[in-house]
mmCIF file of N, CA, C and O in Angstrom:
data_model
loop_
_atom_site.group_PDB
_atom_site.id
_atom_site.type_symbol
_atom_site.label_atom_id
_atom_site.label_comp_id
_atom_site.label_asym_id
_atom_site.label_seq_id
_atom_site.Cartn_x
_atom_site.Cartn_y
_atom_site.Cartn_z
ATOM 1 N N MET A 1 -37.291 3.885 15.563
ATOM 2 C CA MET A 1 -37.072 4.961 15.115
ATOM 3 C C MET A 1 -37.529 4.803 13.381
ATOM 4 O O MET A 1 -36.340 3.751 12.891
ATOM 5 N N SER A 2 -37.748 5.826 12.580
ATOM 6 C CA SER A 2 -37.869 5.552 11.216
ATOM 7 C C SER A 2 -36.784 6.566 10.235
ATOM 8 O O SER A 2 -36.378 7.417 10.978
ATOM 9 N N THR A 3 -36.297 5.698 9.498
ATOM 10 C CA THR A 3 -35.188 6.619 8.659
ATOM 11 C C THR A 3 -35.628 6.883 7.398
ATOM 12 O O THR A 3 -35.065 7.119 6.322
ATOM 13 N N ALA A 4 -37.139 6.635 7.168
ATOM 14 C CA ALA A 4 -37.556 7.351 5.821
ATOM 15 C C ALA A 4 -37.530 8.367 5.503
ATOM 16 O O ALA A 4 -37.569 9.441 6.162
ATOM 17 N N LEU A 5 -37.392 9.186 4.319
ATOM 18 C CA LEU A 5 -36.841 10.169 4.005
ATOM 19 C C LEU A 5 -38.164 11.028 3.704
ATOM 20 O O LEU A 5 -39.494 10.672 3.301
ATOM 21 N N PRO A 6 -38.302 12.282 4.094
ATOM 22 C CA PRO A 6 -39.533 13.095 3.965
ATOM 23 C C PRO A 6 -40.270 13.218 2.693
ATOM 24 O O PRO A 6 -39.069 13.324 1.623
ATOM 25 N N SER A 7 -41.067 13.214 2.370
ATOM 26 C CA SER A 7 -41.482 13.313 0.950
ATOM 27 C C SER A 7 -41.366 14.808 0.546
ATOM 28 O O SER A 7 -41.599 15.967 1.212
ATOM 29 N N PRO A 8 -41.074 14.918 -1.043
ATOM 30 C CA PRO A 8 -40.652 16.505 -1.445
ATOM 31 C C PRO A 8 -41.902 17.329 -1.340
ATOM 32 O O PRO A 8 -43.000 16.757 -1.279
ATOM 33 N N ALA A 9 -41.645 18.576 -1.290
ATOM 34 C CA ALA A 9 -42.542 19.619 -0.963
ATOM 35 C C ALA A 9 -43.648 20.081 -2.326
ATOM 36 O O ALA A 9 -43.035 19.407 -3.124
ATOM 37 N N MET A 10 -44.805 19.766 -2.380
ATOM 38 C CA MET A 10 -45.731 19.879 -3.563
ATOM 39 C C MET A 10 -45.094 20.898 -4.621
ATOM 40 O O MET A 10 -45.635 20.653 -5.839
ATOM 41 N N ASP A 11 -44.438 22.365 -4.288
ATOM 42 C CA ASP A 11 -43.934 23.098 -4.931
ATOM 43 C C ASP A 11 -42.506 22.805 -5.159
ATOM 44 O O ASP A 11 -41.803 23.433 -5.402
ATOM 45 N N SER A 12 -42.076 21.654 -5.302
ATOM 46 C CA SER A 12 -40.330 21.489 -5.709
ATOM 47 C C SER A 12 -40.302 21.905 -7.065
ATOM 48 O O SER A 12 -41.155 21.836 -7.615
ATOM 49 N N LEU A 13 -39.139 22.125 -7.030
ATOM 50 C CA LEU A 13 -38.612 22.601 -8.862
ATOM 51 C C LEU A 13 -38.638 21.430 -9.313
ATOM 52 O O LEU A 13 -39.280 21.565 -10.775
ATOM 53 N N ALA A 14 -38.553 20.226 -8.870
ATOM 54 C CA ALA A 14 -39.019 19.155 -9.842
ATOM 55 C C ALA A 14 -40.539 18.983 -10.025
ATOM 56 O O ALA A 14 -40.742 18.857 -11.746
ATOM 57 N N GLU A 15 -41.251 18.946 -9.630
ATOM 58 C CA GLU A 15 -42.456 19.098 -9.756
ATOM 59 C C GLU A 15 -43.054 20.353 -10.850
ATOM 60 O O GLU A 15 -43.826 20.078 -11.196
ATOM 61 N N ARG A 16 -42.346 21.470 -10.628
ATOM 62 C CA ARG A 16 -43.074 22.635 -10.962
ATOM 63 C C ARG A 16 -42.333 22.533 -12.549
ATOM 64 O O ARG A 16 -42.943 22.537 -13.485
ATOM 65 N N VAL A 17 -40.796 22.088 -12.749
ATOM 66 C CA VAL A 17 -40.630 21.639 -13.952
ATOM 67 C C VAL A 17 -41.486 20.964 -14.799
ATOM 68 O O VAL A 17 -41.844 20.865 -15.634
ATOM 69 N N ALA A 18 -41.575 19.623 -14.223
ATOM 70 C CA ALA A 18 -42.892 18.776 -14.506
ATOM 71 C C ALA A 18 -43.959 19.284 -15.148
ATOM 72 O O ALA A 18 -44.358 19.027 -16.291
ATOM 73 N N ALA A 19 -44.407 20.244 -14.256
ATOM 74 C CA ALA A 19 -45.626 20.632 -14.812
ATOM 75 C C ALA A 19 -45.708 21.614 -15.810
ATOM 76 O O ALA A 19 -46.619 21.778 -16.777
ATOM 77 N N ASN A 20 -44.881 22.623 -15.834
ATOM 78 C CA ASN A 20 -44.365 23.276 -16.886
ATOM 79 C C ASN A 20 -44.332 22.622 -18.288
ATOM 80 O O ASN A 20 -44.650 23.062 -19.413
ATOM 81 N N ILE A 21 -43.554 21.267 -18.155
ATOM 82 C CA ILE A 21 -43.210 20.883 -19.553
ATOM 83 C C ILE A 21 -44.833 19.666 -20.015
ATOM 84 O O ILE A 21 -45.125 20.050 -21.099
ATOM 85 N N ARG A 22 -45.201 19.137 -19.131
ATOM 86 C CA ARG A 22 -46.973 18.992 -19.065
ATOM 87 C C ARG A 22 -47.752 20.290 -19.753
ATOM 88 O O ARG A 22 -48.353 19.902 -20.876
ATOM 89 N N ALA A 23 -47.727 21.759 -19.407
ATOM 90 C CA ALA A 23 -48.304 22.730 -20.031
ATOM 91 C C ALA A 23 -47.561 22.785 -21.401
ATOM 92 O O ALA A 23 -48.573 23.090 -22.492
ATOM 93 N N GLU A 24 -46.657 23.283 -21.449
ATOM 94 C CA GLU A 24 -46.049 23.551 -22.707
ATOM 95 C C GLU A 24 -46.388 22.624 -23.800
ATOM 96 O O GLU A 24 -46.796 22.405 -24.867
ATOM 97 N N ALA A 25 -45.971 21.109 -23.238
ATOM 98 C CA ALA A 25 -46.320 19.992 -24.291
ATOM 99 C C ALA A 25 -47.805 19.717 -24.647
ATOM 100 O O ALA A 25 -48.549 19.777 -25.616
ATOM 101 N N GLY A 26 -49.036 20.031 -23.943
ATOM 102 C CA GLY A 26 -50.260 20.601 -23.884
ATOM 103 C C GLY A 26 -50.872 20.930 -24.815
ATOM 104 O O GLY A 26 -51.482 20.925 -25.826
ATOM 105 N N ARG A 27 -50.018 22.353 -24.991
ATOM 106 C CA ARG A 27 -50.236 23.858 -25.639
ATOM 107 C C ARG A 27 -49.869 23.271 -27.049
ATOM 108 O O ARG A 27 -50.703 23.848 -28.076
ATOM 109 N N ARG A 28 -48.991 22.157 -27.161
ATOM 110 C CA ARG A 28 -48.944 22.016 -28.366
ATOM 111 C C ARG A 28 -49.121 20.793 -28.898
ATOM 112 O O ARG A 28 -48.504 20.007 -30.102
ATOM 113 N N ARG A 29 -49.871 19.886 -28.292
ATOM 114 C CA ARG A 29 -50.424 18.908 -28.464
ATOM 115 C C ARG A 29 -49.264 17.477 -28.740
ATOM 116 O O ARG A 29 -49.213 16.797 -29.771
ATOM 117 N N VAL A 30 -48.105 17.655 -27.856
ATOM 118 C CA VAL A 30 -47.462 16.628 -28.089
ATOM 119 C C VAL A 30 -47.617 15.563 -26.816
ATOM 120 O O VAL A 30 -47.684 16.177 -25.905
ATOM 121 N N THR A 31 -47.390 14.644 -27.318
ATOM 122 C CA THR A 31 -47.263 13.388 -26.454
ATOM 123 C C THR A 31 -46.083 13.065 -25.620
ATOM 124 O O THR A 31 -45.179 13.069 -25.946
ATOM 125 N N GLN A 32 -46.453 12.063 -24.847
ATOM 126 C CA GLN A 32 -45.131 11.323 -23.962
ATOM 127 C C GLN A 32 -44.574 10.713 -25.075
ATOM 128 O O GLN A 32 -43.320 10.626 -25.029
ATOM 129 N N THR A 33 -45.274 10.150 -26.044
ATOM 130 C CA THR A 33 -44.566 9.208 -26.590
ATOM 131 C C THR A 33 -43.682 9.655 -27.724
ATOM 132 O O THR A 33 -42.680 9.430 -28.171
ATOM 133 N N GLU A 34 -43.870 10.936 -28.055
ATOM 134 C CA GLU A 34 -43.545 11.901 -28.970
ATOM 135 C C GLU A 34 -42.367 12.371 -28.833
ATOM 136 O O GLU A 34 -41.417 12.588 -28.965
ATOM 137 N N LEU A 35 -42.334 12.706 -27.112
ATOM 138 C CA LEU A 35 -41.230 13.253 -26.696
ATOM 139 C C LEU A 35 -40.010 12.340 -26.295
ATOM 140 O O LEU A 35 -38.863 12.715 -26.028
ATOM 141 N N ALA A 36 -40.466 10.932 -25.714
ATOM 142 C CA ALA A 36 -39.417 9.940 -25.509
ATOM 143 C C ALA A 36 -38.951 9.440 -26.833
ATOM 144 O O ALA A 36 -37.939 9.425 -26.747
ATOM 145 N N ARG A 37 -39.884 9.811 -28.019
ATOM 146 C CA ARG A 37 -38.810 9.663 -29.163
ATOM 147 C C ARG A 37 -37.781 10.507 -29.511
ATOM 148 O O ARG A 37 -36.570 10.269 -29.653
ATOM 149 N N ALA A 38 -38.232 11.745 -29.118
ATOM 150 C CA ALA A 38 -36.963 12.997 -29.503
ATOM 151 C C ALA A 38 -36.085 12.841 -28.577
ATOM 152 O O ALA A 38 -34.625 12.900 -28.665
ATOM 153 N N LEU A 39 -36.241 12.423 -27.225
ATOM 154 C CA LEU A 39 -35.155 12.134 -25.986
ATOM 155 C C LEU A 39 -34.387 10.912 -26.404
ATOM 156 O O LEU A 39 -32.940 10.512 -25.810
ATOM 157 N N GLY A 40 -34.755 9.881 -27.341
ATOM 158 C CA GLY A 40 -34.493 8.612 -27.372
ATOM 159 C C GLY A 40 -34.316 7.965 -25.945
ATOM 160 O O GLY A 40 -33.532 7.225 -25.920
ATOM 161 N N VAL A 41 -35.549 7.945 -25.432
ATOM 162 C CA VAL A 41 -36.152 7.085 -24.127
ATOM 163 C C VAL A 41 -37.270 5.937 -24.497
ATOM 164 O O VAL A 41 -37.682 6.729 -25.306
ATOM 165 N N SER A 42 -37.254 5.237 -23.732
ATOM 166 C CA SER A 42 -38.613 4.784 -23.607
ATOM 167 C C SER A 42 -40.381 5.939 -23.238
ATOM 168 O O SER A 42 -39.769 6.894 -22.332
ATOM 169 N N GLN A 43 -41.076 5.674 -23.541
ATOM 170 C CA GLN A 43 -42.309 6.397 -22.815
ATOM 171 C C GLN A 43 -42.419 6.273 -21.391
ATOM 172 O O GLN A 43 -42.643 6.938 -20.728
ATOM 173 N N SER A 44 -41.976 5.177 -20.937
ATOM 174 C CA SER A 44 -42.358 4.857 -19.326
ATOM 175 C C SER A 44 -41.345 5.886 -18.769
ATOM 176 O O SER A 44 -41.605 6.475 -17.531
ATOM 177 N N ILE A 45 -40.305 6.054 -19.092
ATOM 178 C CA ILE A 45 -39.179 7.051 -18.778
ATOM 179 C C ILE A 45 -39.592 8.352 -18.604
ATOM 180 O O ILE A 45 -39.754 9.349 -17.645
ATOM 181 N N VAL A 46 -40.372 8.841 -19.808
ATOM 182 C CA VAL A 46 -40.981 10.355 -19.727
ATOM 183 C C VAL A 46 -42.031 10.124 -19.114
ATOM 184 O O VAL A 46 -42.414 11.226 -18.191
ATOM 185 N N SER A 47 -42.764 9.206 -18.644
ATOM 186 C CA SER A 47 -44.054 9.308 -17.755
ATOM 187 C C SER A 47 -43.501 9.276 -16.486
ATOM 188 O O SER A 47 -44.365 10.376 -15.592
ATOM 189 N N LEU A 48 -42.547 8.847 -15.994
ATOM 190 C CA LEU A 48 -41.930 9.235 -14.887
ATOM 191 C C LEU A 48 -41.400 10.613 -14.376
ATOM 192 O O LEU A 48 -41.387 10.950 -13.183
ATOM 193 N N ARG A 49 -40.704 11.239 -15.427
ATOM 194 C CA ARG A 49 -40.644 12.573 -15.043
ATOM 195 C C ARG A 49 -41.606 13.435 -15.498
ATOM 196 O O ARG A 49 -41.730 14.493 -14.511
ATOM 197 N N TRP A 50 -42.673 12.989 -16.276
ATOM 198 C CA TRP A 50 -43.625 13.755 -16.630
ATOM 199 C C TRP A 50 -44.525 14.067 -14.874
ATOM 200 O O TRP A 50 -45.104 15.151 -15.032
ATOM 201 N N ARG A 51 -44.734 12.868 -14.179
ATOM 202 C CA ARG A 51 -45.340 12.905 -13.048
ATOM 203 C C ARG A 51 -44.456 13.562 -12.121
ATOM 204 O O ARG A 51 -44.495 13.033 -10.915
ATOM 205 N N ALA A 52 -42.996 13.857 -11.971
ATOM 206 C CA ALA A 52 -42.106 14.084 -11.033
ATOM 207 C C ALA A 52 -41.624 12.990 -10.011
ATOM 208 O O ALA A 52 -41.347 13.148 -9.121
ATOM 209 N N ARG A 53 -42.027 11.944 -10.683
ATOM 210 C CA ARG A 53 -41.335 10.706 -10.114
ATOM 211 C C ARG A 53 -39.816 10.385 -10.249
ATOM 212 O O ARG A 53 -38.878 10.427 -9.340
ATOM 213 N N ARG A 54 -39.398 10.806 -11.171
ATOM 214 C CA ARG A 54 -38.007 11.397 -11.283
ATOM 215 C C ARG A 54 -37.981 12.791 -11.964
ATOM 216 O O ARG A 54 -38.383 13.193 -12.817
ATOM 217 N N GLU A 55 -36.416 13.139 -11.612
ATOM 218 C CA GLU A 55 -36.080 14.381 -12.109
ATOM 219 C C GLU A 55 -35.561 14.891 -13.581
ATOM 220 O O GLU A 55 -35.148 14.001 -13.830
ATOM 221 N N TRP A 56 -36.085 15.891 -14.501
ATOM 222 C CA TRP A 56 -35.762 15.789 -15.789
ATOM 223 C C TRP A 56 -34.033 16.109 -15.716
ATOM 224 O O TRP A 56 -33.871 17.146 -14.964
ATOM 225 N N SER A 57 -33.268 15.917 -16.362
ATOM 226 C CA SER A 57 -31.786 16.306 -16.755
ATOM 227 C C SER A 57 -31.881 17.747 -17.143
ATOM 228 O O SER A 57 -32.677 17.898 -18.136
ATOM 229 N N LEU A 58 -30.617 18.803 -17.031
ATOM 230 C CA LEU A 58 -30.720 19.707 -17.825
ATOM 231 C C LEU A 58 -30.357 19.556 -19.255
ATOM 232 O O LEU A 58 -31.297 19.962 -20.272
ATOM 233 N N SER A 59 -29.992 18.336 -19.547
ATOM 234 C CA SER A 59 -29.807 18.145 -20.913
ATOM 235 C C SER A 59 -31.192 17.777 -21.626
ATOM 236 O O SER A 59 -31.457 17.984 -22.958
ATOM 237 N N GLU A 60 -32.058 16.955 -20.767
ATOM 238 C CA GLU A 60 -33.214 16.329 -21.400
ATOM 239 C C GLU A 60 -33.878 18.017 -21.312
ATOM 240 O O GLU A 60 -34.780 17.788 -22.406
ATOM 241 N N ILE A 61 -34.083 18.720 -20.452
ATOM 242 C CA ILE A 61 -35.055 19.726 -20.729
ATOM 243 C C ILE A 61 -34.385 20.588 -21.768
ATOM 244 O O ILE A 61 -35.413 21.304 -22.397
ATOM 245 N N GLU A 62 -33.290 20.800 -22.170
ATOM 246 C CA GLU A 62 -32.658 21.408 -23.223
ATOM 247 C C GLU A 62 -33.494 20.493 -24.636
ATOM 248 O O GLU A 62 -33.880 21.615 -25.834
ATOM 249 N N VAL A 63 -33.249 19.212 -24.982
ATOM 250 C CA VAL A 63 -33.769 18.817 -25.842
ATOM 251 C C VAL A 63 -35.061 18.936 -26.068
ATOM 252 O O VAL A 63 -36.084 19.229 -27.008
ATOM 253 N N VAL A 64 -36.063 18.957 -24.900
ATOM 254 C CA VAL A 64 -37.936 19.269 -24.836
ATOM 255 C C VAL A 64 -37.623 20.512 -25.128
ATOM 256 O O VAL A 64 -38.945 20.508 -25.974
ATOM 257 N N ALA A 65 -37.229 21.664 -24.718
ATOM 258 C CA ALA A 65 -37.390 22.946 -25.496
ATOM 259 C C ALA A 65 -37.407 23.250 -26.812
ATOM 260 O O ALA A 65 -38.038 23.776 -27.577
ATOM 261 N N ARG A 66 -36.200 22.445 -27.480
ATOM 262 C CA ARG A 66 -35.973 22.542 -28.629
ATOM 263 C C ARG A 66 -37.205 21.721 -29.196
ATOM 264 O O ARG A 66 -37.706 22.604 -30.503
ATOM 265 N N TYR A 67 -37.545 20.934 -28.805
ATOM 266 C CA TYR A 67 -38.573 20.112 -29.650
ATOM 267 C C TYR A 67 -40.100 20.681 -29.322
ATOM 268 O O TYR A 67 -41.016 20.947 -30.544
ATOM 269 N N LEU A 68 -40.047 21.225 -28.376
ATOM 270 C CA LEU A 68 -41.522 22.312 -28.031
ATOM 271 C C LEU A 68 -41.495 23.554 -28.945
ATOM 272 O O LEU A 68 -42.248 24.388 -28.459
ATOM 273 N N ARG A 69 -40.269 23.651 -29.078
ATOM 274 C CA ARG A 69 -39.967 25.248 -29.876
ATOM 275 C C ARG A 69 -39.996 26.172 -28.695
ATOM 276 O O ARG A 69 -40.971 27.407 -29.146
ATOM 277 N N THR A 70 -39.789 26.251 -27.513
ATOM 278 C CA THR A 70 -39.636 27.299 -26.748
ATOM 279 C C THR A 70 -38.232 27.029 -25.880
ATOM 280 O O THR A 70 -37.209 26.543 -26.494
ATOM 281 N N THR A 71 -38.470 28.152 -24.774
ATOM 282 C CA THR A 71 -36.668 27.827 -24.244
ATOM 283 C C THR A 71 -36.629 27.236 -22.992
ATOM 284 O O THR A 71 -37.792 27.065 -22.456
ATOM 285 N N THR A 72 -35.369 27.036 -22.447
ATOM 286 C CA THR A 72 -35.379 26.428 -21.616
ATOM 287 C C THR A 72 -35.986 27.060 -19.920
ATOM 288 O O THR A 72 -36.329 26.519 -19.183
ATOM 289 N N SER A 73 -35.680 28.468 -20.219
ATOM 290 C CA SER A 73 -36.116 29.379 -19.263
ATOM 291 C C SER A 73 -37.859 28.964 -18.891
ATOM 292 O O SER A 73 -38.150 29.007 -17.654
ATOM 293 N N VAL A 74 -38.754 28.890 -20.378
ATOM 294 C CA VAL A 74 -39.926 28.673 -19.649
ATOM 295 C C VAL A 74 -40.662 27.887 -19.313
ATOM 296 O O VAL A 74 -41.209 27.309 -18.433
ATOM 297 N N LEU A 75 -39.559 26.530 -19.542
ATOM 298 C CA LEU A 75 -39.894 25.089 -19.110
ATOM 299 C C LEU A 75 -39.520 24.927 -17.568
ATOM 300 O O LEU A 75 -39.921 24.741 -16.589
ATOM 301 N N LEU A 76 -38.221 26.065 -17.139
ATOM 302 C CA LEU A 76 -37.768 26.062 -15.846
ATOM 303 C C LEU A 76 -38.815 26.710 -14.693
ATOM 304 O O LEU A 76 -39.096 26.781 -13.837
ATOM 305 N N THR A 77 -38.825 27.967 -15.194
ATOM 306 C CA THR A 77 -39.720 28.949 -14.545
ATOM 307 C C THR A 77 -41.255 29.005 -14.745
ATOM 308 O O THR A 77 -41.808 29.620 -13.844
ATOM 309 N N GLY A 78 -41.840 28.320 -16.011
ATOM 310 C CA GLY A 78 -43.372 28.239 -16.238
ATOM 311 C C GLY A 78 -43.439 30.369 -17.087
ATOM 312 O O GLY A 78 -44.811 30.389 -17.012
ATOM 313 N N THR A 79 -42.689 31.077 -17.119
ATOM 314 C CA THR A 79 -42.713 32.674 -17.360
ATOM 315 C C THR A 79 -42.363 32.779 -18.811
ATOM 316 O O THR A 79 -41.091 32.213 -19.108
ATOM 317 N N PRO A 80 -43.140 33.063 -19.739
ATOM 318 C CA PRO A 80 -42.769 33.042 -21.247
ATOM 319 C C PRO A 80 -41.463 34.255 -21.168
ATOM 320 O O PRO A 80 -41.277 35.094 -20.217
ATOM 321 N N ALA A 81 -40.623 34.186 -22.118
ATOM 322 C CA ALA A 81 -39.149 34.477 -21.924
ATOM 323 C C ALA A 81 -39.731 35.955 -22.660
ATOM 324 O O ALA A 81 -40.562 36.115 -23.339
ATOM 325 N N ARG A 82 -38.837 36.971 -22.141
ATOM 326 C CA ARG A 82 -39.525 38.417 -22.366
ATOM 327 C C ARG A 82 -38.511 38.845 -24.018
ATOM 328 O O ARG A 82 -37.427 37.869 -23.945
ATOM 329 N N GLY A 83 -38.967 39.531 -24.572
ATOM 330 C CA GLY A 83 -38.690 39.722 -25.712
ATOM 331 C C GLY A 83 -38.865 39.219 -27.010
ATOM 332 O O GLY A 83 -40.133 38.473 -26.868
ATOM 333 N N ARG A 84 -38.367 39.069 -28.128
ATOM 334 C CA ARG A 84 -39.066 38.840 -29.242
ATOM 335 C C ARG A 84 -38.516 37.135 -29.316
ATOM 336 O O ARG A 84 -37.596 36.697 -28.937
ATOM 337 N N GLY A 85 -39.516 36.692 -29.916
ATOM 338 C CA GLY A 85 -39.474 35.143 -30.071
ATOM 339 C C GLY A 85 -38.910 34.939 -31.764
ATOM 340 O O GLY A 85 -38.869 35.994 -32.281
ATOM 341 N N GLU A 86 -38.596 33.623 -31.965
ATOM 342 C CA GLU A 86 -38.422 33.483 -32.996
ATOM 343 C C GLU A 86 -39.377 33.592 -34.115
ATOM 344 O O GLU A 86 -40.423 33.049 -34.404
ATOM 345 N N GLY A 87 -38.786 34.562 -35.147
ATOM 346 C CA GLY A 87 -39.718 34.976 -36.593
ATOM 347 C C GLY A 87 -40.492 36.113 -36.078
ATOM 348 O O GLY A 87 -41.396 36.409 -37.207
ATOM 349 N N GLU A 88 -40.196 36.638 -34.506
ATOM 350 C CA GLU A 88 -41.325 37.784 -34.581
ATOM 351 C C GLU A 88 -40.341 39.263 -34.763
ATOM 352 O O GLU A 88 -39.285 38.802 -34.480
ATOM 353 N N ARG A 89 -40.926 39.976 -35.140
ATOM 354 C CA ARG A 89 -40.065 41.333 -35.357
ATOM 355 C C ARG A 89 -40.563 42.336 -34.583
ATOM 356 O O ARG A 89 -41.782 42.429 -34.037
ATOM 357 N N GLU A 90 -39.722 43.452 -34.209
ATOM 358 C CA GLU A 90 -39.934 44.256 -32.977
ATOM 359 C C GLU A 90 -40.960 45.321 -34.008
ATOM 360 O O GLU A 90 -40.792 45.563 -35.274
ATOM 361 N N LEU A 91 -41.862 45.757 -33.050
ATOM 362 C CA LEU A 91 -42.849 46.766 -33.451
ATOM 363 C C LEU A 91 -42.689 48.087 -33.186
ATOM 364 O O LEU A 91 -41.889 48.202 -31.881
ATOM 365 N N PRO A 92 -42.601 49.264 -33.933
ATOM 366 C CA PRO A 92 -42.447 50.429 -33.752
ATOM 367 C C PRO A 92 -42.702 50.785 -32.380
ATOM 368 O O PRO A 92 -43.859 50.880 -32.233
ATOM 369 N N ARG A 93 -42.132 52.127 -31.743
ATOM 370 C CA ARG A 93 -42.816 52.743 -30.210
ATOM 371 C C ARG A 93 -43.560 53.543 -31.153
ATOM 372 O O ARG A 93 -43.191 54.353 -31.505
ATOM 373 N N LEU A 94 -44.751 53.684 -30.075
ATOM 374 C CA LEU A 94 -45.549 55.022 -30.291
ATOM 375 C C LEU A 94 -45.529 55.610 -29.146
ATOM 376 O O LEU A 94 -46.049 55.109 -28.094
ATOM 377 N N ASP A 95 -45.373 56.746 -29.586
ATOM 378 C CA ASP A 95 -45.904 57.947 -28.190
ATOM 379 C C ASP A 95 -47.175 58.228 -27.991
ATOM 380 O O ASP A 95 -48.027 57.764 -28.734
ATOM 381 N N SER A 96 -47.520 58.572 -26.761
ATOM 382 C CA SER A 96 -48.867 58.414 -26.369
ATOM 383 C C SER A 96 -49.775 59.616 -27.004
ATOM 384 O O SER A 96 -50.906 59.920 -26.870
ATOM 385 N N ASN A 97 -48.533 60.769 -27.563
ATOM 386 C CA ASN A 97 -49.190 61.908 -27.882
ATOM 387 C C ASN A 97 -48.687 61.691 -29.373
ATOM 388 O O ASN A 97 -47.877 62.579 -30.016
ATOM 389 N N GLN A 98 -49.467 61.342 -30.602
ATOM 390 C CA GLN A 98 -49.263 60.615 -31.739
ATOM 391 C C GLN A 98 -49.420 62.563 -32.490
ATOM 392 O O GLN A 98 -50.438 63.121 -32.439
ATOM 393 N N GLN A 99 -48.335 62.744 -33.230
ATOM 394 C CA GLN A 99 -48.456 64.011 -34.186
ATOM 395 C C GLN A 99 -48.574 63.448 -35.791
ATOM 396 O O GLN A 99 -47.973 62.461 -35.716
ATOM 397 N N PRO A 100 -49.470 64.474 -36.275
ATOM 398 C CA PRO A 100 -48.907 63.798 -38.211
ATOM 399 C C PRO A 100 -48.080 63.434 -38.661
ATOM 400 O O PRO A 100 -47.314 64.827 -38.144
ATOM 401 N N SER A 101 -47.700 63.139 -39.455
ATOM 402 C CA SER A 101 -46.365 63.258 -40.074
ATOM 403 C C SER A 101 -46.853 63.545 -41.639
ATOM 404 O O SER A 101 -47.761 63.417 -42.061
ATOM 405 N N ASP A 102 -45.820 64.598 -42.028
ATOM 406 C CA ASP A 102 -45.685 65.257 -43.160
ATOM 407 C C ASP A 102 -45.911 64.442 -44.381
ATOM 408 O O ASP A 102 -44.462 63.976 -44.283
#
């Protein structure tokens, strides 16, 4: 009888978070070494998390989000946050039936 634990599903939360961090880091051209420095850990530790061999902690996700100038929500879900980002301004809403103003 085997007591080996089943391998995690390919779409586990840890794997999705790792993929989201890889994608966001890639968009911003940030390397594992740069993230390691920001986190105060070695590049090999980041590599393990990068490949979902080890899970990212919530505090690490917060640091990574700040370093990548994104939100923890984006890293956890892969979905851009709704609303305005930092430095963006709200545009006026336009009706579908515009009338000239006097």
